[in-house]
Coordinates of C-alpha atoms in Angstrom, one line a residue:
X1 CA 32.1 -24.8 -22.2
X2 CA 34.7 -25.2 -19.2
X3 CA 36.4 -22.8 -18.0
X4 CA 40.2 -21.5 -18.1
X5 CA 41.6 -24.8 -19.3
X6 CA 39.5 -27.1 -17.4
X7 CA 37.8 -28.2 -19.9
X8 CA 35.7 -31.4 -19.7
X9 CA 38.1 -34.8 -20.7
X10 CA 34.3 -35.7 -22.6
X11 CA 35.8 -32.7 -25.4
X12 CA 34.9 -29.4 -24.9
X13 CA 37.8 -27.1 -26.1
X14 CA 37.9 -23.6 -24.7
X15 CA 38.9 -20.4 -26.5
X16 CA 39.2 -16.8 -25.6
X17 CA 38.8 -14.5 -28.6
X18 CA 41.7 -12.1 -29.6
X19 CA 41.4 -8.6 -30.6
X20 CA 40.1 -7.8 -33.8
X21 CA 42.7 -6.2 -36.3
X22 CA 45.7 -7.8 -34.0
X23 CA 48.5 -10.3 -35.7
X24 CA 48.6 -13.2 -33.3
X25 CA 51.4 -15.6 -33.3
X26 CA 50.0 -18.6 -32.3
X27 CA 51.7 -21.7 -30.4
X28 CA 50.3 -25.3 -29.6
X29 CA 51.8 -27.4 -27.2
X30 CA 50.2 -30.6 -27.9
X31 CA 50.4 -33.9 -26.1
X32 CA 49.0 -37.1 -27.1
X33 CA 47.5 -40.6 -25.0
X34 CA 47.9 -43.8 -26.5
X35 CA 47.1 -47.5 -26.2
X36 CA 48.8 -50.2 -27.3
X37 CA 47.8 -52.3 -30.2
X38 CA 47.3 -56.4 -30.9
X39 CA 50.3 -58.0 -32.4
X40 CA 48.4 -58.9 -35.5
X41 CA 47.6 -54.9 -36.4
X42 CA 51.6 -54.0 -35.5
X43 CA 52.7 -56.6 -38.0
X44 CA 50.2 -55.5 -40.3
X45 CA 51.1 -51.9 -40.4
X46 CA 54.0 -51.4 -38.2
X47 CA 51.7 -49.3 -35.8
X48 CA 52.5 -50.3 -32.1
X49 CA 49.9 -47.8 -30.6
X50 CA 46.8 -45.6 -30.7
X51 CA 45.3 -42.6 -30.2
X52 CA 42.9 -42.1 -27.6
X53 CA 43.3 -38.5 -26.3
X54 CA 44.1 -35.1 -27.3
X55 CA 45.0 -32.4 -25.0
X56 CA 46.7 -28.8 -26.2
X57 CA 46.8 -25.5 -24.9
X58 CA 47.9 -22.2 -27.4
X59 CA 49.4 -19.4 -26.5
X60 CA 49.9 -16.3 -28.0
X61 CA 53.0 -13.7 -28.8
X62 CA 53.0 -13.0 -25.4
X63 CA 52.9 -16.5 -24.3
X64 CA 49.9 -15.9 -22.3
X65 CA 47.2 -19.4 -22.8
X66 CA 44.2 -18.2 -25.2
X67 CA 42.6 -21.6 -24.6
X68 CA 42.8 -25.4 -24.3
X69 CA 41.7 -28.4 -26.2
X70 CA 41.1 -32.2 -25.0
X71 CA 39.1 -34.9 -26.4
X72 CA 39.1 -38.8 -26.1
X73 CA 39.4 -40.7 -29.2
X74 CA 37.4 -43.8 -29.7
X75 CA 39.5 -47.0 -30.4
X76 CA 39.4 -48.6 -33.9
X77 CA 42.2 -51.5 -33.5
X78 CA 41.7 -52.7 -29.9
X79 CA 39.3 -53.3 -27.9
X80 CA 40.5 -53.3 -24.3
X81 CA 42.6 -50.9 -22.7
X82 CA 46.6 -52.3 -21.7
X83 CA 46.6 -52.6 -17.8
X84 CA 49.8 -50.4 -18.0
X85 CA 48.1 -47.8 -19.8
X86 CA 45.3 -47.5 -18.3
X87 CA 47.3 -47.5 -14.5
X88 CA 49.3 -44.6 -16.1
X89 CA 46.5 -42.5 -17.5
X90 CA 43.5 -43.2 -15.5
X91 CA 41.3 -43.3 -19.0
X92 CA 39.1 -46.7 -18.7
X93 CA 37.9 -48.2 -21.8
X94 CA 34.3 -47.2 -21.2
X95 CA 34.8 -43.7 -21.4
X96 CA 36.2 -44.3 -25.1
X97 CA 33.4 -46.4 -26.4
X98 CA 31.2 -43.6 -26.9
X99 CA 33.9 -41.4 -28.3
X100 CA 34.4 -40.2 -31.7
X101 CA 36.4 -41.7 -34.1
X102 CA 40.2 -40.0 -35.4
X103 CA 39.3 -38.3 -38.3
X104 CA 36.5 -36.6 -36.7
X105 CA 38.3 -35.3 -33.7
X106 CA 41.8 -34.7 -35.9
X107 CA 39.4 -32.5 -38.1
X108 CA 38.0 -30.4 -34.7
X109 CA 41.4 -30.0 -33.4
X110 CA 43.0 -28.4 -36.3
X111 CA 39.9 -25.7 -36.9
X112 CA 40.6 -25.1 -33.4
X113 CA 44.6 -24.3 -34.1
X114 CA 43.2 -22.1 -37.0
X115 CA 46.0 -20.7 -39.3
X116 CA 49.2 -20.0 -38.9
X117 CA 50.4 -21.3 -35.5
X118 CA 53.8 -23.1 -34.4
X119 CA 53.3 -26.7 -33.1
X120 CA 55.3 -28.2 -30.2
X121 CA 55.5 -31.5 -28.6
X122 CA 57.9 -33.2 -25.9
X123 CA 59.7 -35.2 -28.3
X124 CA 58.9 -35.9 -32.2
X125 CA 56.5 -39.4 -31.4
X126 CA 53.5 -37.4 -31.5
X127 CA 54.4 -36.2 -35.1
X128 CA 55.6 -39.4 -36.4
X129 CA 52.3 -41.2 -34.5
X130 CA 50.2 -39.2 -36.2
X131 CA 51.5 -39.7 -39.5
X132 CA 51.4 -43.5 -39.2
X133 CA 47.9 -43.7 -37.5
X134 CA 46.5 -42.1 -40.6
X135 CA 48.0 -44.2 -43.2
X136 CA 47.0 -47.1 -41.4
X137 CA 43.4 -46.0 -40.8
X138 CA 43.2 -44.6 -44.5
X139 CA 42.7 -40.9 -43.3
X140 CA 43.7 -38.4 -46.0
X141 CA 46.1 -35.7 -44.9
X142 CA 44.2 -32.2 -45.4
X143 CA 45.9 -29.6 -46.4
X144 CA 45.6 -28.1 -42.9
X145 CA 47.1 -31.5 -41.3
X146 CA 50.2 -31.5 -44.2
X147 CA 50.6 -27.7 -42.7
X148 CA 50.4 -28.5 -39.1
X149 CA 53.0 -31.0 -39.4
X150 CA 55.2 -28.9 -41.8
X151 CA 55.5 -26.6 -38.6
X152 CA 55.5 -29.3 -36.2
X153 CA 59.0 -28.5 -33.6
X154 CA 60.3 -31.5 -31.1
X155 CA 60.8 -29.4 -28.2
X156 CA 62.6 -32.0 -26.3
X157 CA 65.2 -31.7 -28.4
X158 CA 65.1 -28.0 -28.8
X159 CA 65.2 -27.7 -25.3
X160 CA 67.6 -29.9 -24.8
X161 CA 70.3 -27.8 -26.9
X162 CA 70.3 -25.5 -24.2
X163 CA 71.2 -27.5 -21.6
X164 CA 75.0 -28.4 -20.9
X165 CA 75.0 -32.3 -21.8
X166 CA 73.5 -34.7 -24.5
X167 CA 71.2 -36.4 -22.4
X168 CA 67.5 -36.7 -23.4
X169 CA 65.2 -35.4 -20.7
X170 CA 61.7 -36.4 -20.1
X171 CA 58.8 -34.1 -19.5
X172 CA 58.3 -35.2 -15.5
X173 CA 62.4 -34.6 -15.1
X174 CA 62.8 -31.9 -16.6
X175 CA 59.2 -30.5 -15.0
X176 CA 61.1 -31.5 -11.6
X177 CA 64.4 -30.4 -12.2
X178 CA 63.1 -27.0 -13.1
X179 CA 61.2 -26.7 -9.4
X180 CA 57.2 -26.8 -11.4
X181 CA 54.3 -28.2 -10.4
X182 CA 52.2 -30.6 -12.8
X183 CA 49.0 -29.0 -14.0
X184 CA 47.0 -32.0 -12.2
X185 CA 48.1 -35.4 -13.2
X186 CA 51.2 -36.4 -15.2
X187 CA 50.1 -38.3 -18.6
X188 CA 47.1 -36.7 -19.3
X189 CA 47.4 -35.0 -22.9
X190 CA 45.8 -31.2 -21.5
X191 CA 48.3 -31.3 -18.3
X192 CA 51.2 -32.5 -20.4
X193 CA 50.7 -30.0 -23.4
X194 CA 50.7 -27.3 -20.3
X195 CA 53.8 -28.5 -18.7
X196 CA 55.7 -28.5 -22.1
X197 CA 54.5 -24.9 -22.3
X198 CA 55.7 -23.7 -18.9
X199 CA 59.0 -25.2 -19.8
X200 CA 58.9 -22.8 -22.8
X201 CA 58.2 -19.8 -20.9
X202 CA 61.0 -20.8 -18.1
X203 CA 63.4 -21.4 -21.0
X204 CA 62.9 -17.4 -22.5
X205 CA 63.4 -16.6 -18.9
X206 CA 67.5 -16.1 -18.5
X207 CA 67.2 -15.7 -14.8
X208 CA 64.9 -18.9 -14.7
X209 CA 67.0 -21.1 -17.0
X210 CA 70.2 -20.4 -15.8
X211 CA 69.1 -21.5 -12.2
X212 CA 67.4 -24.9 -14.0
X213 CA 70.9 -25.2 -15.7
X214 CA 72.5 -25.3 -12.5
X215 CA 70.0 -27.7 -11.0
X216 CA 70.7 -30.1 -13.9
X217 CA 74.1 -30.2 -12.9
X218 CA 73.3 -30.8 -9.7
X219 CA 71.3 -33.3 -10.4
X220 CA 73.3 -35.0 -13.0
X221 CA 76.7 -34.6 -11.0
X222 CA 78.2 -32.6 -13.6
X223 CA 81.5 -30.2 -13.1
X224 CA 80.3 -26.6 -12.7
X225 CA 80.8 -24.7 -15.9
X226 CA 83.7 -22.8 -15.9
X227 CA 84.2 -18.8 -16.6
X228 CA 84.8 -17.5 -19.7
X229 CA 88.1 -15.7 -20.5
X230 CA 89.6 -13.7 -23.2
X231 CA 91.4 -16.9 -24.3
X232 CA 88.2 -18.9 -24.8
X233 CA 86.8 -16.4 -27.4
X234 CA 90.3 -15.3 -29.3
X235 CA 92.7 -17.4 -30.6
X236 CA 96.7 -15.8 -29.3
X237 CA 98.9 -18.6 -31.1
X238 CA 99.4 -16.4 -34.3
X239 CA 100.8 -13.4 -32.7
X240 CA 104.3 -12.9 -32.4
X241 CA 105.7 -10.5 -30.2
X242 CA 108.0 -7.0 -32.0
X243 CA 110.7 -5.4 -30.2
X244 CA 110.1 -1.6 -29.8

């Protein structure tokens, strides 16, 4: 089993035990890999990728990582890797071929999240990609998948709320912005799912996000936000002034 979250892209998943007796509240920040798909299976299901790796990390109340998972994902509706892809994640078809099928790691990853945990991904594609990919495939949805995705929270968009414009961020900007370093190489599904978690930590950090605030306006040329006064949070207009 590899240790401290560098566990083996072949599928090992590492876990450090809890206290017994303790309420944990679990979190998974999860990122998936995918390939794209002939033309002929997009028109036949409207699924334009696939699966190919897993990577998640969980953290506890104290948002301190209790363990990591990654695991490839064999392909079942292509059967050559997209020369974009593969530039972008470094995963070569060969190391998928002897890689187990959806439903079998799907099944491994969600005993490994256990009960009662809070799922998070940059964005909701992951959500909605896994939802598709098993209707096409004809995987059932578990009980444990239907709760896993019942819980499932786009942090891109929560994260984006707190930020002072509308724009959509992506992982690598706002990883840059916010002055962090990529857990190893950007698109991989364990060094993503990491990132997206130190972006969680930094946002519950006021001192941290307020400086990442001000570097997004920096970086986005935007007006620095101005004080607020009395004005701002009352409203004056109804008041008339008496003569003593």
């Amino acid at each position: 089993m590899a240790a401290d979250g560098k566990a083996a892209r072949t599928g090992e998943a590492n876990v450090r035990s809890e206290g017994k007796g303790s309420r944990v509240v679990k979190k998974i920040f999860l990122d998936l890999e995918m390939n794209g798909v002939p033309w002929k299976i997009r028109k036949r299901c409207g699924l334009r990728m696939e699966i190919i790796e897993i990577g998640a990390v969980m953290l506890n109340d104290e948002n301190e990582e209790t363990g990591c998972f990654r695991e490839f994902v064999k392909p079942q509706l292509s059967d050559a890797m997209e020369p974009a892809v593969e530039k972008l994640t470094n995963i070569h078809f060969d190391q998928l071929e002897s890689a187990p099928p959806l439903e079998d790691v799907l099944r491994r990853f969600l005993i490994w999240c256990g009960d009662g945990c809070e799922v998070y991904s940059w964005s909701d594609a992951d959500s909605r990609q896994i939802i598709k990919e098993t209707d096409c495939k004809g995987i059932g949805q578990s009980a444990a998948l239907q709760e896993m995705l019942g819980c499932w929270h786009d942090y891109q968009a929560e994260f984006g709320a707190l930020l002072p414009f509308e724009k959509k961020l992506s992982l690598s900007q706002a990883v840059l912005i916010a002055g962090l370093e990529f857990s190893g190489r950007a698109h991989d599904g364990l060094n993503d799912a990491r990132s997206t978690a130190d972006l969680y930590r930094m946002a519950g950090d006021p001192q941290q996000f307020g400086r990442f605030r001000k570097n997004v306006r920096r970086a986005f040329g935007l007006e620095e936000e101005s004080p607020v006064t009395m004005g701002d949070l009352f409203d004056f207009s109804n008041l008339t002034s008496r003569a003593g």
